[in-house]
Coordinates of C-alpha atoms in Angstrom, one line a residue:
P1 CA -62.4 34.8 10.5
L2 CA -61.7 35.8 7.0
E3 CA -58.0 36.4 7.8
A4 CA -57.8 33.2 9.7
A5 CA -59.2 31.1 6.7
T6 CA -56.9 33.1 4.2
A7 CA -53.8 32.4 6.5
A8 CA -54.9 28.4 6.6
T9 CA -55.3 28.4 2.8
A10 CA -51.8 29.9 2.3
A11 CA -50.3 27.5 4.9
G12 CA -51.9 24.6 3.1
S13 CA -50.5 25.5 -0.2
A14 CA -47.0 26.2 1.0
G15 CA -46.9 22.9 3.0
S16 CA -44.6 21.2 0.5
H17 CA -41.6 23.3 1.0
S18 CA -40.6 23.7 -2.7
D19 CA -36.9 23.9 -3.5
A20 CA -37.5 27.3 -5.5
G21 CA -39.3 28.9 -2.7
S22 CA -37.3 27.6 0.1
A23 CA -34.2 28.9 -1.5
A24 CA -35.6 32.3 -2.2
A25 CA -36.5 32.7 1.4
R26 CA -33.2 31.8 2.9
P27 CA -30.0 34.2 3.2
W28 CA -27.1 33.4 1.1
S29 CA -24.7 30.7 2.5
L30 CA -21.4 29.8 1.0
W31 CA -21.6 26.1 2.1
A32 CA -25.3 25.9 0.9
S33 CA -24.3 27.3 -2.6
V34 CA -21.6 24.4 -2.9
G35 CA -23.8 22.0 -1.7
R36 CA -26.3 23.0 -4.4
L37 CA -23.5 23.2 -6.9
S38 CA -22.1 19.6 -6.1
Q39 CA -25.7 18.0 -6.4
R40 CA -26.6 19.8 -9.7
G41 CA -23.1 18.8 -11.2
W42 CA -22.8 15.2 -9.8
L43 CA -22.1 13.6 -13.2
V44 CA -19.1 15.5 -13.4
V45 CA -17.9 15.8 -9.8
V46 CA -18.4 12.1 -9.1
P47 CA -16.0 10.8 -11.9
L48 CA -13.6 13.5 -10.8
L49 CA -13.5 12.4 -7.2
V50 CA -12.8 8.8 -8.7
G51 CA -10.1 10.1 -10.6
V52 CA -8.6 12.0 -7.7
A53 CA -8.5 8.8 -5.8
V54 CA -6.7 6.7 -8.2
P55 CA -3.1 8.3 -7.9
F56 CA -3.4 7.7 -4.2
V57 CA -4.7 4.3 -4.2
I58 CA -2.1 3.0 -6.6
P59 CA 0.8 3.6 -4.0
L60 CA -1.0 1.7 -1.3
L61 CA -0.3 -1.5 -3.4
D62 CA 3.3 -0.8 -2.9
F63 CA 3.0 -0.1 1.1
E64 CA 5.8 -1.2 3.3
Y65 CA 6.5 -0.5 6.8
I66 CA 9.6 -0.5 9.2
E67 CA 10.1 -1.4 12.6
G68 CA 13.0 -0.2 15.0
L69 CA 13.9 2.3 17.8
Q70 CA 15.3 4.8 15.5
T71 CA 12.1 6.0 14.1
L72 CA 10.8 6.7 17.6
L73 CA 13.8 8.8 18.7
P74 CA 13.9 12.6 18.1
R75 CA 16.0 13.8 15.3
G76 CA 19.0 15.7 16.1
D77 CA 18.8 15.0 19.9
P78 CA 22.1 14.3 21.9
L79 CA 20.6 11.1 23.1
T80 CA 19.7 10.1 19.4
E81 CA 23.5 10.7 18.3
T82 CA 25.1 8.9 21.2
F83 CA 22.6 5.7 20.4
L84 CA 23.8 6.2 16.8
E85 CA 27.4 6.3 17.7
V86 CA 27.4 3.3 19.8
Q87 CA 25.2 1.3 17.3
D88 CA 27.9 2.1 14.4
H89 CA 30.9 1.2 16.7
F90 CA 29.6 -1.8 18.3
G91 CA 26.9 -3.0 15.7
V92 CA 23.3 -3.6 16.0
S93 CA 23.6 -7.0 17.3
Q94 CA 25.5 -5.7 20.5
I95 CA 22.7 -3.1 21.3
F96 CA 19.7 -5.4 20.4
P97 CA 21.1 -8.9 20.7
N98 CA 19.4 -11.9 18.9
T99 CA 19.2 -15.0 20.9
I100 CA 18.2 -18.6 20.1
V101 CA 16.4 -20.3 23.1
V102 CA 16.7 -24.3 22.9
L103 CA 14.5 -26.4 24.9
P104 CA 15.9 -29.9 24.9
P105 CA 13.6 -33.0 25.2
N106 CA 15.2 -34.1 28.5
P107 CA 16.5 -31.8 31.4
G108 CA 20.0 -33.3 31.3
D109 CA 20.7 -32.9 27.9
V110 CA 22.4 -29.4 28.1
T111 CA 25.3 -31.2 29.8
S112 CA 25.1 -34.6 27.5
R113 CA 28.0 -35.0 25.2
G114 CA 25.9 -36.3 22.4
W115 CA 23.1 -33.7 22.4
L116 CA 25.9 -31.0 22.9
N117 CA 27.9 -32.3 19.9
A118 CA 24.9 -32.7 17.7
S119 CA 23.5 -29.3 18.4
C120 CA 26.9 -27.6 17.7
H121 CA 26.8 -29.4 14.2
A122 CA 23.1 -28.0 13.7
M123 CA 24.4 -24.4 14.4
K124 CA 27.0 -25.1 11.6
F125 CA 24.8 -26.3 9.1
M126 CA 22.3 -23.3 10.0
A127 CA 25.2 -20.8 9.4
S128 CA 25.9 -22.4 6.0
N129 CA 22.0 -22.6 5.2
V130 CA 21.5 -18.8 6.0
T131 CA 24.4 -18.1 4.0
E132 CA 23.0 -19.7 0.6
V133 CA 19.5 -17.9 1.1
M134 CA 20.8 -14.4 1.7
R135 CA 23.0 -14.9 -1.2
A136 CA 20.1 -16.0 -3.3
H137 CA 18.1 -12.8 -2.1
G138 CA 20.9 -10.6 -3.2
R139 CA 20.9 -12.2 -6.5
E140 CA 17.3 -11.8 -7.0
A141 CA 17.5 -8.1 -5.7
G142 CA 20.9 -7.3 -7.4
D143 CA 22.2 -6.3 -4.2
A144 CA 26.1 -7.1 -4.4
S145 CA 26.5 -6.9 -0.6
L146 CA 24.0 -9.5 0.0
Q147 CA 25.7 -11.6 -2.8
N148 CA 28.9 -11.7 -0.8
F149 CA 27.1 -12.3 2.6
A150 CA 28.4 -14.8 4.7
M151 CA 27.2 -16.2 8.3
K152 CA 30.0 -18.2 10.3
A153 CA 29.8 -20.8 12.7
S154 CA 31.8 -18.4 15.1
D155 CA 28.6 -16.1 15.0
F156 CA 27.1 -18.4 17.5
S157 CA 28.1 -18.4 21.2
G158 CA 26.5 -20.9 23.4
L159 CA 27.1 -23.9 25.6
M160 CA 27.8 -26.3 22.6
I161 CA 29.9 -23.8 20.4
Q162 CA 32.2 -21.0 21.1
G163 CA 34.3 -19.1 18.5
G164 CA 32.9 -21.8 15.8
I165 CA 34.4 -24.7 17.7
C166 CA 32.2 -27.4 19.6
T167 CA 32.6 -27.6 23.3
S168 CA 31.2 -30.9 24.1
L169 CA 34.5 -32.5 24.9
L170 CA 35.2 -29.4 27.2
I171 CA 32.0 -29.8 28.8
S172 CA 32.6 -33.6 29.6
L173 CA 36.1 -32.8 31.2
L174 CA 34.5 -30.1 33.4
E175 CA 32.2 -32.8 34.9
N176 CA 35.4 -34.1 36.8
P177 CA 35.0 -33.5 40.5
L178 CA 38.0 -31.2 40.5
A179 CA 36.9 -29.1 37.7
K180 CA 33.1 -29.2 38.5
K181 CA 33.2 -26.0 40.0
Y182 CA 33.9 -24.2 36.8
G183 CA 32.0 -26.3 34.8
D184 CA 28.7 -25.5 36.7
F185 CA 29.9 -21.9 36.3
L186 CA 29.9 -22.1 32.6
V187 CA 26.7 -24.3 32.5
N188 CA 24.7 -21.9 34.5
G189 CA 25.9 -18.9 32.4
F190 CA 24.2 -20.3 29.4
S191 CA 21.3 -22.5 30.9
N192 CA 18.4 -21.8 33.6
E193 CA 18.6 -23.2 37.0
D194 CA 16.6 -26.3 36.3
R195 CA 18.7 -26.9 33.1
T196 CA 15.7 -27.4 30.9
A197 CA 16.7 -24.8 28.5
T198 CA 19.7 -23.0 27.1
K199 CA 20.5 -20.0 25.2
V200 CA 22.7 -19.3 22.2
R201 CA 23.9 -15.7 21.3
V202 CA 23.7 -14.9 17.3
K203 CA 25.7 -12.0 16.0
T204 CA 25.1 -10.5 12.6
T205 CA 26.3 -7.3 10.7
L206 CA 22.9 -6.8 9.1
D207 CA 20.4 -4.3 10.7
P208 CA 17.6 -6.8 12.1
F209 CA 15.0 -4.0 11.9
S210 CA 15.7 -3.4 8.3
T211 CA 13.9 -5.2 5.0
V212 CA 17.0 -7.2 4.7
G213 CA 17.3 -7.9 8.3
Q214 CA 13.9 -9.4 8.5
K215 CA 14.7 -11.8 5.5
W216 CA 17.7 -12.8 7.7
I217 CA 15.6 -13.3 10.4
A218 CA 13.1 -15.4 8.4
A219 CA 16.1 -17.5 6.9
V220 CA 17.5 -18.3 10.5
R221 CA 14.0 -19.5 11.6
D222 CA 13.7 -21.8 8.7
A223 CA 17.1 -23.2 9.3
M224 CA 16.1 -23.8 13.0
A225 CA 13.0 -25.4 11.9
A226 CA 15.0 -27.8 9.7
S227 CA 17.5 -28.7 12.6
E228 CA 15.3 -29.5 15.4
V229 CA 15.9 -33.4 14.6
W230 CA 19.4 -33.7 13.8
V231 CA 20.8 -36.8 11.6
S232 CA 24.4 -37.0 12.3
D233 CA 24.9 -39.1 9.2
P234 CA 22.7 -39.1 6.4
S235 CA 23.9 -42.6 5.4
F236 CA 22.4 -44.0 8.6
P237 CA 19.0 -42.2 9.0
G238 CA 18.3 -44.1 12.4
D239 CA 21.2 -42.1 13.8
T240 CA 19.2 -39.1 14.9
T241 CA 19.4 -36.8 17.9
V242 CA 16.3 -34.7 18.8
L243 CA 17.6 -31.3 19.5
G244 CA 14.1 -29.9 20.9
E245 CA 12.4 -26.8 20.3
M246 CA 14.1 -23.7 19.2
H247 CA 13.2 -20.1 19.2
L248 CA 14.7 -17.0 17.8
T249 CA 13.9 -13.9 20.1
G250 CA 14.9 -10.3 20.7
M251 CA 13.5 -6.7 20.2
A252 CA 13.9 -7.1 16.2
Q253 CA 12.0 -10.3 16.2
E254 CA 9.3 -9.1 18.8
Q255 CA 8.6 -5.9 16.7
M256 CA 8.6 -8.0 13.5
D257 CA 6.2 -10.8 15.0
G258 CA 4.2 -7.9 16.4
A259 CA 3.8 -6.0 13.2
A260 CA 3.3 -9.2 11.2
D261 CA 0.4 -10.3 13.4
T262 CA -1.0 -6.7 13.5
F263 CA -1.3 -6.3 9.8
A264 CA -2.6 -10.0 9.3
S265 CA -5.5 -9.2 11.6
L266 CA -6.0 -5.7 10.1
P267 CA -8.6 -6.7 7.6
R268 CA -10.7 -8.3 10.3
V269 CA -10.4 -5.1 12.5
I270 CA -11.4 -2.8 9.3
G271 CA -14.3 -5.2 8.6
A272 CA -15.6 -5.2 12.1
T273 CA -15.1 -1.6 12.7
L274 CA -17.3 -0.9 9.5
L275 CA -19.9 -3.4 10.4
I276 CA -20.2 -2.1 14.0
V277 CA -20.4 1.5 12.3
M278 CA -23.0 0.5 10.0
A279 CA -25.2 -1.2 12.7
V280 CA -25.1 2.1 15.1
L281 CA -25.7 4.6 12.2
G282 CA -28.4 2.2 10.9
S283 CA -30.1 2.1 14.4
A284 CA -29.7 5.8 15.1
F285 CA -31.1 7.1 11.6
R286 CA -33.7 4.1 11.4
S287 CA -32.1 3.7 7.6
A288 CA -30.2 1.0 5.8
V289 CA -28.9 3.5 3.3
V290 CA -27.4 6.2 5.5
P291 CA -24.9 3.9 6.9
L292 CA -23.8 2.4 3.4
R293 CA -23.5 5.9 2.2
A294 CA -21.4 6.9 5.4
V295 CA -19.2 3.9 4.6
L296 CA -18.5 4.8 1.2
C297 CA -17.7 8.3 1.8
L298 CA -15.5 7.6 4.8
S299 CA -13.5 4.9 2.9
W300 CA -12.8 7.6 0.2
M301 CA -11.3 9.9 2.7
L302 CA -9.0 6.8 4.2
L303 CA -7.8 5.8 1.0
V304 CA -6.8 9.4 -0.1
T305 CA -5.3 10.1 3.2
F306 CA -3.0 6.9 3.4
G307 CA -2.3 7.0 -0.2
L308 CA -0.6 10.6 0.3
G309 CA 1.0 9.1 3.4
V310 CA 2.8 6.4 1.5
L311 CA 3.9 9.0 -1.2
V312 CA 5.2 11.4 1.3
Y313 CA 6.9 9.0 3.8
Q314 CA 7.9 6.1 1.4
H315 CA 8.4 7.7 -1.9
G316 CA 9.6 11.1 -0.6
V317 CA 7.5 13.2 -3.0
L318 CA 8.2 16.4 -0.4
Q319 CA 11.7 15.5 0.5
S320 CA 12.9 18.2 -1.7
L321 CA 11.2 20.9 0.4
G322 CA 13.5 19.9 3.2
I323 CA 10.8 20.3 5.9
R324 CA 11.7 18.4 8.8
P325 CA 8.1 17.0 9.6
F326 CA 7.8 15.6 5.9
L327 CA 11.2 14.0 5.5
T328 CA 11.5 10.3 5.1
S329 CA 12.5 7.9 8.0
P330 CA 16.0 7.9 9.0
D331 CA 16.8 4.5 7.5
P332 CA 18.9 4.1 4.4
P333 CA 17.0 5.5 1.3
A334 CA 16.3 1.8 0.0
H335 CA 14.2 1.3 3.2
H336 CA 12.3 4.4 3.5
A337 CA 8.8 3.6 4.9
M338 CA 6.2 4.4 7.6
Y339 CA 6.6 3.1 11.0
W340 CA 4.3 0.1 11.4
M341 CA 2.3 1.5 14.3
T342 CA 1.4 4.7 12.5
P343 CA -1.4 3.6 10.1
C344 CA -2.6 1.2 12.6
I345 CA -3.1 4.3 15.2
A346 CA -4.2 6.7 12.5
F347 CA -6.9 4.3 11.1
S348 CA -9.0 4.2 14.3
I349 CA -8.8 8.1 15.2
L350 CA -9.7 8.9 11.5
V351 CA -12.7 6.7 11.7
G352 CA -14.2 8.3 14.7
L353 CA -13.3 12.0 13.7
G354 CA -14.8 11.1 10.2
L355 CA -18.1 9.6 11.6
D356 CA -18.4 12.3 14.2
Y357 CA -18.4 15.2 11.3
D358 CA -20.8 12.7 9.2
V359 CA -23.3 12.3 12.2
F360 CA -23.5 15.7 13.1
F361 CA -24.3 16.8 9.5
M362 CA -26.8 14.0 8.8
E363 CA -28.7 14.9 11.9
S364 CA -29.4 18.3 10.5
V365 CA -30.3 16.5 7.0
V366 CA -32.7 14.4 8.9
E367 CA -34.3 17.2 10.8
H368 CA -35.2 19.0 7.6
F369 CA -36.2 16.0 5.8
D370 CA -38.7 15.0 8.6
A371 CA -39.8 18.7 8.4
G372 CA -41.2 18.2 4.9
Y373 CA -38.2 19.2 2.9
S374 CA -37.1 17.1 -0.1
S375 CA -33.7 15.0 0.3
R376 CA -32.0 17.5 -2.0
E377 CA -33.0 20.8 -0.2
A378 CA -32.7 19.1 3.3
V379 CA -28.8 18.8 2.4
V380 CA -28.6 22.3 1.2
E381 CA -30.5 23.5 4.6
A382 CA -28.4 21.3 6.7
L383 CA -25.0 22.9 5.0
R384 CA -26.5 26.2 5.6
H385 CA -26.9 25.4 9.5
T386 CA -23.9 23.3 10.1
G387 CA -21.2 24.0 7.3
T388 CA -19.5 26.8 9.2
I389 CA -19.6 24.9 12.5
I390 CA -18.1 21.8 11.1
C391 CA -15.1 23.8 9.4
V392 CA -14.4 25.6 12.7
A393 CA -14.5 22.4 14.5
G394 CA -12.2 20.7 11.8
V395 CA -9.8 23.6 11.8
I396 CA -9.5 23.4 15.7
M397 CA -8.5 19.6 15.3
F398 CA -6.0 20.5 12.7
L399 CA -4.2 22.7 14.8
A400 CA -4.1 20.4 17.8
F401 CA -2.8 17.6 15.6
G402 CA -0.5 20.1 13.7
S403 CA 1.2 21.0 16.9
L404 CA 2.7 17.5 16.7
L405 CA 4.4 18.1 13.4
I406 CA 6.4 20.7 15.6
G407 CA 8.0 17.6 17.3
A408 CA 11.2 15.9 16.2
S409 CA 10.2 12.4 16.5
P410 CA 9.7 10.9 13.0
M411 CA 6.9 8.6 14.1
I412 CA 4.7 11.3 16.0
N413 CA 5.3 13.6 12.4
Q414 CA 3.7 10.7 10.5
L415 CA 0.8 10.3 12.8
A416 CA 0.0 14.0 13.0
F417 CA 0.5 14.2 9.2
H418 CA -2.3 11.7 8.6
L419 CA -4.7 13.0 11.2
C420 CA -4.2 16.6 9.7
V421 CA -5.0 15.3 6.2
G422 CA -7.8 13.5 7.0
V423 CA -9.5 16.1 9.3
L424 CA -9.2 18.6 6.5
I425 CA -10.5 16.2 3.7
D426 CA -13.6 15.3 6.0
C427 CA -14.6 18.9 6.8
F428 CA -13.9 20.6 3.5
V429 CA -14.5 17.8 0.9
T430 CA -16.6 15.1 2.2
T431 CA -19.4 16.8 4.1
K432 CA -19.4 19.7 1.5
V433 CA -19.0 17.6 -1.9
I434 CA -19.0 14.0 -1.6
I435 CA -22.2 13.8 0.6
P436 CA -24.4 16.1 -1.6
C437 CA -23.2 14.1 -4.5
A438 CA -23.9 10.8 -3.4
M439 CA -27.4 11.9 -2.2
A440 CA -28.1 13.5 -5.5
M441 CA -27.3 10.2 -7.1
L442 CA -29.6 8.2 -4.7
D443 CA -32.3 10.7 -5.3
L444 CA -32.8 9.4 -8.8
L445 CA -34.1 6.3 -7.4
P446 CA -37.8 5.9 -6.7
G447 CA -39.3 6.9 -3.4
N448 CA -36.9 8.5 -0.6
A449 CA -33.8 6.3 -1.4
N450 CA -31.4 8.3 0.7
F451 CA -33.2 7.5 3.8
W452 CA -34.9 4.1 3.0
P453 CA -36.8 2.6 4.6
R454 CA -37.2 5.8 6.8
K455 CA -40.2 7.9 5.9
P456 CA -41.0 11.4 7.2
P457 CA -43.9 11.8 9.7
P458 CA -47.3 11.2 8.4
A459 CA -48.6 15.0 9.5
L460 CA -46.1 16.5 7.1
T461 CA -46.5 14.2 4.0
E462 CA -49.5 16.2 2.9
P463 CA -50.9 19.8 3.7
T464 CA -53.1 20.0 6.4
V465 CA -55.7 22.3 4.9
E466 CA -57.2 22.0 1.4
P467 CA -57.6 25.5 -0.6
L468 CA -61.5 25.9 -1.3
P469 CA -62.7 27.1 -4.7
P470 CA -63.2 30.8 -4.5
L471 CA -67.1 31.0 -4.6
R472 CA -67.4 28.4 -2.0
R473 CA -65.0 30.2 0.5
L474 CA -67.0 33.4 0.1
G475 CA -70.4 31.6 0.9
S476 CA -68.9 29.7 3.8
L477 CA -67.7 33.1 5.2
R478 CA -70.9 34.7 4.7
N479 CA -72.8 31.9 6.5
S480 CA -70.4 31.9 9.2
L481 CA -70.8 35.6 10.1
S482 CA -74.7 35.1 10.0
D483 CA -74.5 32.4 12.6
N484 CA -72.1 34.4 14.8
A485 CA -74.6 37.4 14.5
R486 CA -77.7 35.2 15.5
R487 CA -76.0 33.7 18.7
S488 CA -74.8 37.4 19.8
A489 CA -78.3 38.4 19.7
M490 CA -79.5 35.7 21.8
S491 CA -76.7 35.5 24.4
P492 CA -76.7 37.9 27.4
H493 CA -72.9 38.5 27.3
G494 CA -73.1 39.9 23.8
V495 CA -69.4 40.5 23.0
R496 CA -68.0 37.5 25.0
S497 CA -70.1 35.1 23.0
M498 CA -68.7 36.5 19.5
Q499 CA -65.0 35.4 20.8
S500 CA -66.1 32.1 22.0
P501 CA -65.2 29.3 19.6
A502 CA -68.2 28.0 17.4

């Protein structure tokens, strides 16, 4: 009984897991030491982390992206070289044609002389309008090639115009029964079977996938919108011809529209993703602070990762090394940028990986917190148990993603670069430095602010055995021994009665 009472008293006095006692009883751990140093020096580390993020956030304000097929093709491959030779000799418009689809208001308009004549003059107006807009862009950008840009009427090839000449008279002559066979052949080559739509090929010397090419696409679309109702003579406003709807289509336009719609909706996607993350983490940890802290730490990693990606692939900070995975896009130097799909794909993967390591680490922190450790010491003990595992898992993922850097496709290289950088930052910086600093800051608030409103189990909030004063303890032990001896004398089983509970 004396030994049992002494052990119970010692357990009661040690029930609070003091920071100094627990630290002395544990073996040395590198990651636990890093976490403890980060907590102690958070006043220095937090401003340092903010200062580190600033040089990476600034380039994000200048972020640009590109479309096209060349970024997807492997560098130096014979197929790529053949594709580039064909494109150089025949022009981008021959490989990726631009087409205007015209939907006239009436099915018979595609063979109507009046409609054909009005649409032909509208095409000539569009050529003149686009020329003025592109030259204005050239003057603003100081680009001499754009200042001399000219779009000609001969760049249009359709049922209403050929070689810059209106064909309405020719089409009406081909309606003659003797030439109807040839007329139908010509009309069917530019119209659908029901003759409710017609197409016009548009040539250009510009690369429609480039930044300048996208300005050209926007200028053509603006000119089309201004020409859907054609006024033959401005002095007679009533003399108008409704040309119908016009749409510019092609691979460049499809990628341009897809990229624009994707980045326009990206803020909503990011917001929805982070809200779902907060809801899931809040439910799992029964805390409102844990998900907020997780989102802030995750945001730091994402800003640094994508900022570094812009510096490498848009500004070419590693271009001088000559290492193929770090080279900028194969476009002209003025148009270096990331492929538009790269940040969209990398964002989703990095959010998943970042939260995976965060949840694994915080689960250990919460276990130690519920066991009676303070929030500071719970972080240190969690690093002692999970720090090495998280680092090993991160290195494995780094090697897996790093294998994609060996590939020859610029887009795959860009994606692999972002994933490798994000994984390393999350495993070696976020969980080891940023989270301990953030929790040390929150620990200054009253209560258990790091886990609010979560509280440790009630049974562990106070010691279960209170230590007795020395004199009372000896007196209670003497009375207990006397009672046991008295019962032993009265019991027929002797020793067995001494071992039974009182």
